[in-house]
CSV table of C-alpha atoms in Angstrom, one decimal:
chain,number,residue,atom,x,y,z
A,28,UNK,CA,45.5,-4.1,128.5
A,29,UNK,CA,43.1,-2.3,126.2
A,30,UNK,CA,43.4,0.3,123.9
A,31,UNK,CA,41.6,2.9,126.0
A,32,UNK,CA,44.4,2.2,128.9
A,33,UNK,CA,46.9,2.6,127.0
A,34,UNK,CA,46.4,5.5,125.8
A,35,UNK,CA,45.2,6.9,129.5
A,36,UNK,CA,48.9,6.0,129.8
A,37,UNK,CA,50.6,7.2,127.0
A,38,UNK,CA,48.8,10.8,127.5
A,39,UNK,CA,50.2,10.7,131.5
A,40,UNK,CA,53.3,9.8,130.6
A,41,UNK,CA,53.8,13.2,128.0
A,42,UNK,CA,52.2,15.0,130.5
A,43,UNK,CA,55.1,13.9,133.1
A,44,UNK,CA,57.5,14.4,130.6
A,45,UNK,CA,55.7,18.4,129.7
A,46,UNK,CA,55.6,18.7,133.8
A,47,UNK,CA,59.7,17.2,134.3
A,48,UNK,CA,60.8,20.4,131.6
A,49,UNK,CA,58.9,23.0,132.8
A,50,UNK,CA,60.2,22.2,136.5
A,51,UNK,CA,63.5,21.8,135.3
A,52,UNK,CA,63.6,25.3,133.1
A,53,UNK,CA,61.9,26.9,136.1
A,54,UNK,CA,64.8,25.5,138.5
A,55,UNK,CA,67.6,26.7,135.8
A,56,UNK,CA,65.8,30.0,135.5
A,57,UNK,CA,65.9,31.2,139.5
A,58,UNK,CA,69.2,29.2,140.1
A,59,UNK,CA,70.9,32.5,142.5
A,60,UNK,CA,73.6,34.9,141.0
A,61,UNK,CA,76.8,35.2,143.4
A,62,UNK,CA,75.8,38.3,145.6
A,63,UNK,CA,78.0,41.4,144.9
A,64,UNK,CA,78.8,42.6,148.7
A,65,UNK,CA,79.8,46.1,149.1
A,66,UNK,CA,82.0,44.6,151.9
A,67,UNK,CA,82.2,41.7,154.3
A,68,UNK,CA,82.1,44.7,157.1
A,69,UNK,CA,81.7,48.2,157.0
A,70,UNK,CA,82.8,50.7,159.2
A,71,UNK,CA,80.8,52.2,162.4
A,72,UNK,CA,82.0,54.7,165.1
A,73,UNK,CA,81.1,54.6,168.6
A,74,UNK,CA,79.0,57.7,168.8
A,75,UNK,CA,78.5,58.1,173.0
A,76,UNK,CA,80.1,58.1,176.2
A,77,UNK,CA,82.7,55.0,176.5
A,78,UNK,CA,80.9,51.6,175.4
A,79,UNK,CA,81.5,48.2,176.6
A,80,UNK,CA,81.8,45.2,174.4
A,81,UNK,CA,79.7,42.3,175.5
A,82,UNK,CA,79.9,38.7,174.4
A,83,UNK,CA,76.5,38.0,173.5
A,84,UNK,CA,73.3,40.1,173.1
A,85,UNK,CA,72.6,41.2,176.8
A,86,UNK,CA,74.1,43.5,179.2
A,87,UNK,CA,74.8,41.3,181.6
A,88,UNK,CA,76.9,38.9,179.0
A,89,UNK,CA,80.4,39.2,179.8
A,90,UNK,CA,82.3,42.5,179.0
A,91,UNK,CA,85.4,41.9,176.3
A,92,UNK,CA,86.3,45.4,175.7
A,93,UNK,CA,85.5,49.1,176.6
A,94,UNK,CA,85.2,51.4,173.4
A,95,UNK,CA,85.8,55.2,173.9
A,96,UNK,CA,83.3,57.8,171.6
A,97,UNK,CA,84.8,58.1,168.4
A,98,UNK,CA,86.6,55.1,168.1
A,99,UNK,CA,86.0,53.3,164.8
A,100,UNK,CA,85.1,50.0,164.8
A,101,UNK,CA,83.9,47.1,161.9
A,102,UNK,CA,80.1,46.3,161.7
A,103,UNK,CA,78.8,43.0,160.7
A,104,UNK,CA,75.1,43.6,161.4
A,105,UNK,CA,71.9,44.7,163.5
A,106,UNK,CA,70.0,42.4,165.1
A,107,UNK,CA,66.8,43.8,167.4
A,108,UNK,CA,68.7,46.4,169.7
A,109,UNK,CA,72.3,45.2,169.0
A,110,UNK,CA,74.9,45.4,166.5
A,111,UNK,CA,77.5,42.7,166.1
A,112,UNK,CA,80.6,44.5,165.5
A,113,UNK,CA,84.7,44.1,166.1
A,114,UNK,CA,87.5,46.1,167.6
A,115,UNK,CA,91.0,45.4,167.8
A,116,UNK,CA,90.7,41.5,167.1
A,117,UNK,CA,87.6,41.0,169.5
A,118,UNK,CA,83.9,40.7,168.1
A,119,UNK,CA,81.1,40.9,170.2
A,120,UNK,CA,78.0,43.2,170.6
A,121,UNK,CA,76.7,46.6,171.7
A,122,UNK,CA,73.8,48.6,171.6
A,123,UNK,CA,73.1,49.5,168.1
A,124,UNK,CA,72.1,53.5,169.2
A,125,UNK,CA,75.8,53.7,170.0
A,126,UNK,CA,77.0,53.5,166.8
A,127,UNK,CA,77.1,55.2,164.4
A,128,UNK,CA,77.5,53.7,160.5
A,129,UNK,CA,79.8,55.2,158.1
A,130,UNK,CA,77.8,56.5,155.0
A,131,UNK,CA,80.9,56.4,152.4
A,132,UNK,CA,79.9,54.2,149.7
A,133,UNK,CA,82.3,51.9,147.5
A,134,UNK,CA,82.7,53.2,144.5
A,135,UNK,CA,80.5,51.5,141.8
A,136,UNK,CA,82.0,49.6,139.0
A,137,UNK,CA,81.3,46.9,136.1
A,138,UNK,CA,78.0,46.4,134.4
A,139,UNK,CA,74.6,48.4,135.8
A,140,UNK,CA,73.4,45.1,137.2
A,141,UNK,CA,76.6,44.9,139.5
A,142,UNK,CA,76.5,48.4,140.2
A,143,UNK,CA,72.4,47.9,140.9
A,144,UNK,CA,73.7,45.1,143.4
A,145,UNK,CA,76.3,47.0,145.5
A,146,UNK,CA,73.7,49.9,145.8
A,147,UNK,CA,71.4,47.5,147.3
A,148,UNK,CA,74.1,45.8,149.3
A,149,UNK,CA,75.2,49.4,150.9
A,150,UNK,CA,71.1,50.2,151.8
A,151,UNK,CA,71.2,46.8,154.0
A,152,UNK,CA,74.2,48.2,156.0
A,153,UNK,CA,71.3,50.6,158.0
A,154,UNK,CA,68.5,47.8,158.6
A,155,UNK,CA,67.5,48.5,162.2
A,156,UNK,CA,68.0,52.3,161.6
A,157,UNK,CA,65.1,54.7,162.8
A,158,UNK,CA,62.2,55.6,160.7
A,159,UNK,CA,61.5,59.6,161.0
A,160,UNK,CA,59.0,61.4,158.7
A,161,UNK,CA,61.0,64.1,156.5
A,162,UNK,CA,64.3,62.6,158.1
A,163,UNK,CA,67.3,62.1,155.0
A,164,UNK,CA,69.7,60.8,157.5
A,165,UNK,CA,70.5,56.9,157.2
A,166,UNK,CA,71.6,56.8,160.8
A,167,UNK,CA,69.5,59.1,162.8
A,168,UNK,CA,66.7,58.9,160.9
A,169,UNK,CA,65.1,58.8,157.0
A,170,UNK,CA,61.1,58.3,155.4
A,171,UNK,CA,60.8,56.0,152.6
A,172,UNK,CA,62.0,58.4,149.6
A,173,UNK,CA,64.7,60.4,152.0
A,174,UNK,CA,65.7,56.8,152.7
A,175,UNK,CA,66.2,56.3,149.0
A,176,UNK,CA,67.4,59.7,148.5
A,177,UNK,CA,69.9,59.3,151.1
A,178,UNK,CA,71.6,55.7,149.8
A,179,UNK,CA,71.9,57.3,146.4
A,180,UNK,CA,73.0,60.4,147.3
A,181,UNK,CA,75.9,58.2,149.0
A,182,UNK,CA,76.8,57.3,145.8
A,183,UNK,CA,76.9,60.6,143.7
A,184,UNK,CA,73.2,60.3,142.3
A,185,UNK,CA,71.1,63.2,143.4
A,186,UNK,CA,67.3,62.0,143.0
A,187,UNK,CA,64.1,63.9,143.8
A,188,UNK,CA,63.2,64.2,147.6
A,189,UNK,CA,59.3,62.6,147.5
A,190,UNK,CA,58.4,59.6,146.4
A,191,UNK,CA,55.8,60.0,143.7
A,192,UNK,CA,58.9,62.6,142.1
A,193,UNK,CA,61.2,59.4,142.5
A,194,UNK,CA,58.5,57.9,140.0
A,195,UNK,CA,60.1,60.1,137.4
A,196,UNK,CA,63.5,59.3,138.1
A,197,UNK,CA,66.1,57.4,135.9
A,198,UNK,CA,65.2,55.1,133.6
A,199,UNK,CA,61.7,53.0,133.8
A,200,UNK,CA,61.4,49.6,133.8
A,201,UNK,CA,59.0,47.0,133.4
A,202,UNK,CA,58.3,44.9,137.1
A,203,UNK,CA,59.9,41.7,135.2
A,204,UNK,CA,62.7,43.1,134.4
A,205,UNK,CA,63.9,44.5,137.6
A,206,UNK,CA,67.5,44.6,139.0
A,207,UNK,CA,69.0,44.9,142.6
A,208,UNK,CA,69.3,48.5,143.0
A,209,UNK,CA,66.1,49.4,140.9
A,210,UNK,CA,63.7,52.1,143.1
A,211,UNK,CA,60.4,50.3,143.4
A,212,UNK,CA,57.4,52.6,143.9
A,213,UNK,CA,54.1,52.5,145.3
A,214,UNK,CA,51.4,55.1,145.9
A,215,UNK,CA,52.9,56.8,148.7
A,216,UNK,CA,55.5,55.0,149.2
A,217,UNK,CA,58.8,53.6,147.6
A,218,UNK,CA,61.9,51.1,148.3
A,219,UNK,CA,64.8,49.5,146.4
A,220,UNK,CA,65.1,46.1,145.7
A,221,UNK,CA,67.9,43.9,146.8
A,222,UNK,CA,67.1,40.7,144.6
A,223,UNK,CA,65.6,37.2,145.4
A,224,UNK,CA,61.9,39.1,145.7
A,225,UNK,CA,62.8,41.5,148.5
A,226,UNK,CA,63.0,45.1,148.9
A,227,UNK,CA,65.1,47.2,151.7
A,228,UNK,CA,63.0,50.6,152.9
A,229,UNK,CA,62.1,53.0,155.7
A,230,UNK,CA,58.8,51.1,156.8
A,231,UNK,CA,57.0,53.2,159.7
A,232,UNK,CA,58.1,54.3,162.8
A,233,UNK,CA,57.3,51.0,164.5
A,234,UNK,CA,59.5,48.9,162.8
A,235,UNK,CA,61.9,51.6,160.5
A,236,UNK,CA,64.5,50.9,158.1
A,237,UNK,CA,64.0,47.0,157.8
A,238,UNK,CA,63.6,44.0,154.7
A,239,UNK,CA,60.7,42.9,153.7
A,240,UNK,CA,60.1,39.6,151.6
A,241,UNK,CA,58.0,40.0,148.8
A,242,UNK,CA,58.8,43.6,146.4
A,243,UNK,CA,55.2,43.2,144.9
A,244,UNK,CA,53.4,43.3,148.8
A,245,UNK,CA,51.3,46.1,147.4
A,246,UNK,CA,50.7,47.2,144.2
A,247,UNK,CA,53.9,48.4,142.2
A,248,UNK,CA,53.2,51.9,140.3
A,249,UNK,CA,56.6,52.2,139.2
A,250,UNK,CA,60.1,50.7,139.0
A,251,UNK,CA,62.9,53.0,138.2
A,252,UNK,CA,67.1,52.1,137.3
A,253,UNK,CA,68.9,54.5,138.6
A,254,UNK,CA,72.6,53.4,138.1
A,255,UNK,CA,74.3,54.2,134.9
């Protein structure tokens, strides 16, 4: 073997090595934090005429229960036109305009980064929810900063109404350094982030309140902390 492959080999090798440690810092780095949920189910209200309880997402799926108007009843989550929901020991699904979701918060305690995540835990509760320009109401209808104002209002926090005022709010912070909870702003236009790159907002009217996967999708003016 000569001394000119050798060295080709040597130099590989400690570039492997420089390649296995930045792989393996990266991987410790972005290793998940345990998710603070604000609860495993959260409360809804049947908010029409008499509903009926279906097995699976269609109206011709069997019926497992009829739910009078104000009833209250557990929601697990929205998919499409349906929420998943239970009531009285039976879970099943009904049309998600027939419910309504209870907007009383859990109160917030521990450090700003676990308050930050049960903020963000609370805003996923309306996913599905209607988009409506100047709307502040998470289940009838909010725009991106009434959506905002809205969630944090649920918690005691009363922020500006627009969202290039909601650039001034609470505490700045750098894009890096951004928790669950944080307000994310654009021009025009703002969210919160719920961790793991994604944000939570009132996107238009064709596909409202809904999560998107990547915060930084346009550029970032602004992201502001909120919880104290």
């Amino acid at each position: 073997m000569s001394e000119d492959t050798m060295k080709a080999i040597a130099k590989r090798t400690a570039m492997f090595a420089v390649a296995c440690l930045m792989i393996t810092g990266t991987a410790a780095a972005s290793l998940p934090e345990k998710e603070v949920q604000a609860a495993s189910g959260y409360t809804g209200y049947i908010k029409s005429a008499t509903t009926s309880l279906k097995r699976s997402k269609s109206k011709k799926s069997k019926t497992l229960a009829r739910i009078k108007k104000g009833k209250k009843v557990t929601v697990y989550y929205t998919s499409g036109s349906w929420r998943k929901i239970s009531y009285k020991g039976k879970k099943g699904f009904v049309p998600k305009k027939r419910v309504k979701i209870s907007t009383k918060a859990p109160k917030l305690k521990g450090s700003k980064k676990t308050k930050g995540k049960t903020v963000a835990s609370f805003a996923k509760r309306f996913v599905g929810n209607p988009y409506r320009w100047g709307g502040t109401n998470l289940n009838t209808g909010a725009d991106c900063s009434g959506f905002t104002k809205a969630v944090y209002r649920s918690f005691g926090y009363n922020i500006p109404r627009t969202s290039s005022s909601q650039r001034r709010a609470g505490k700045k912070v750098s894009y890096k350094k951004k928790q669950p909870g944080d307000l994310i702003c654009y021009s025009g236009h703002v969210a919160i982030y719920i961790g793991g790159g994604k944000i939570v907002h009132a996107s238009s009217r064709k596909t409202g309140i809904k999560i998107s996967p990547k915060a930084n999708y346009r550029k970032v003016v602004s992201v502001r902390r909120i919880v104290r």
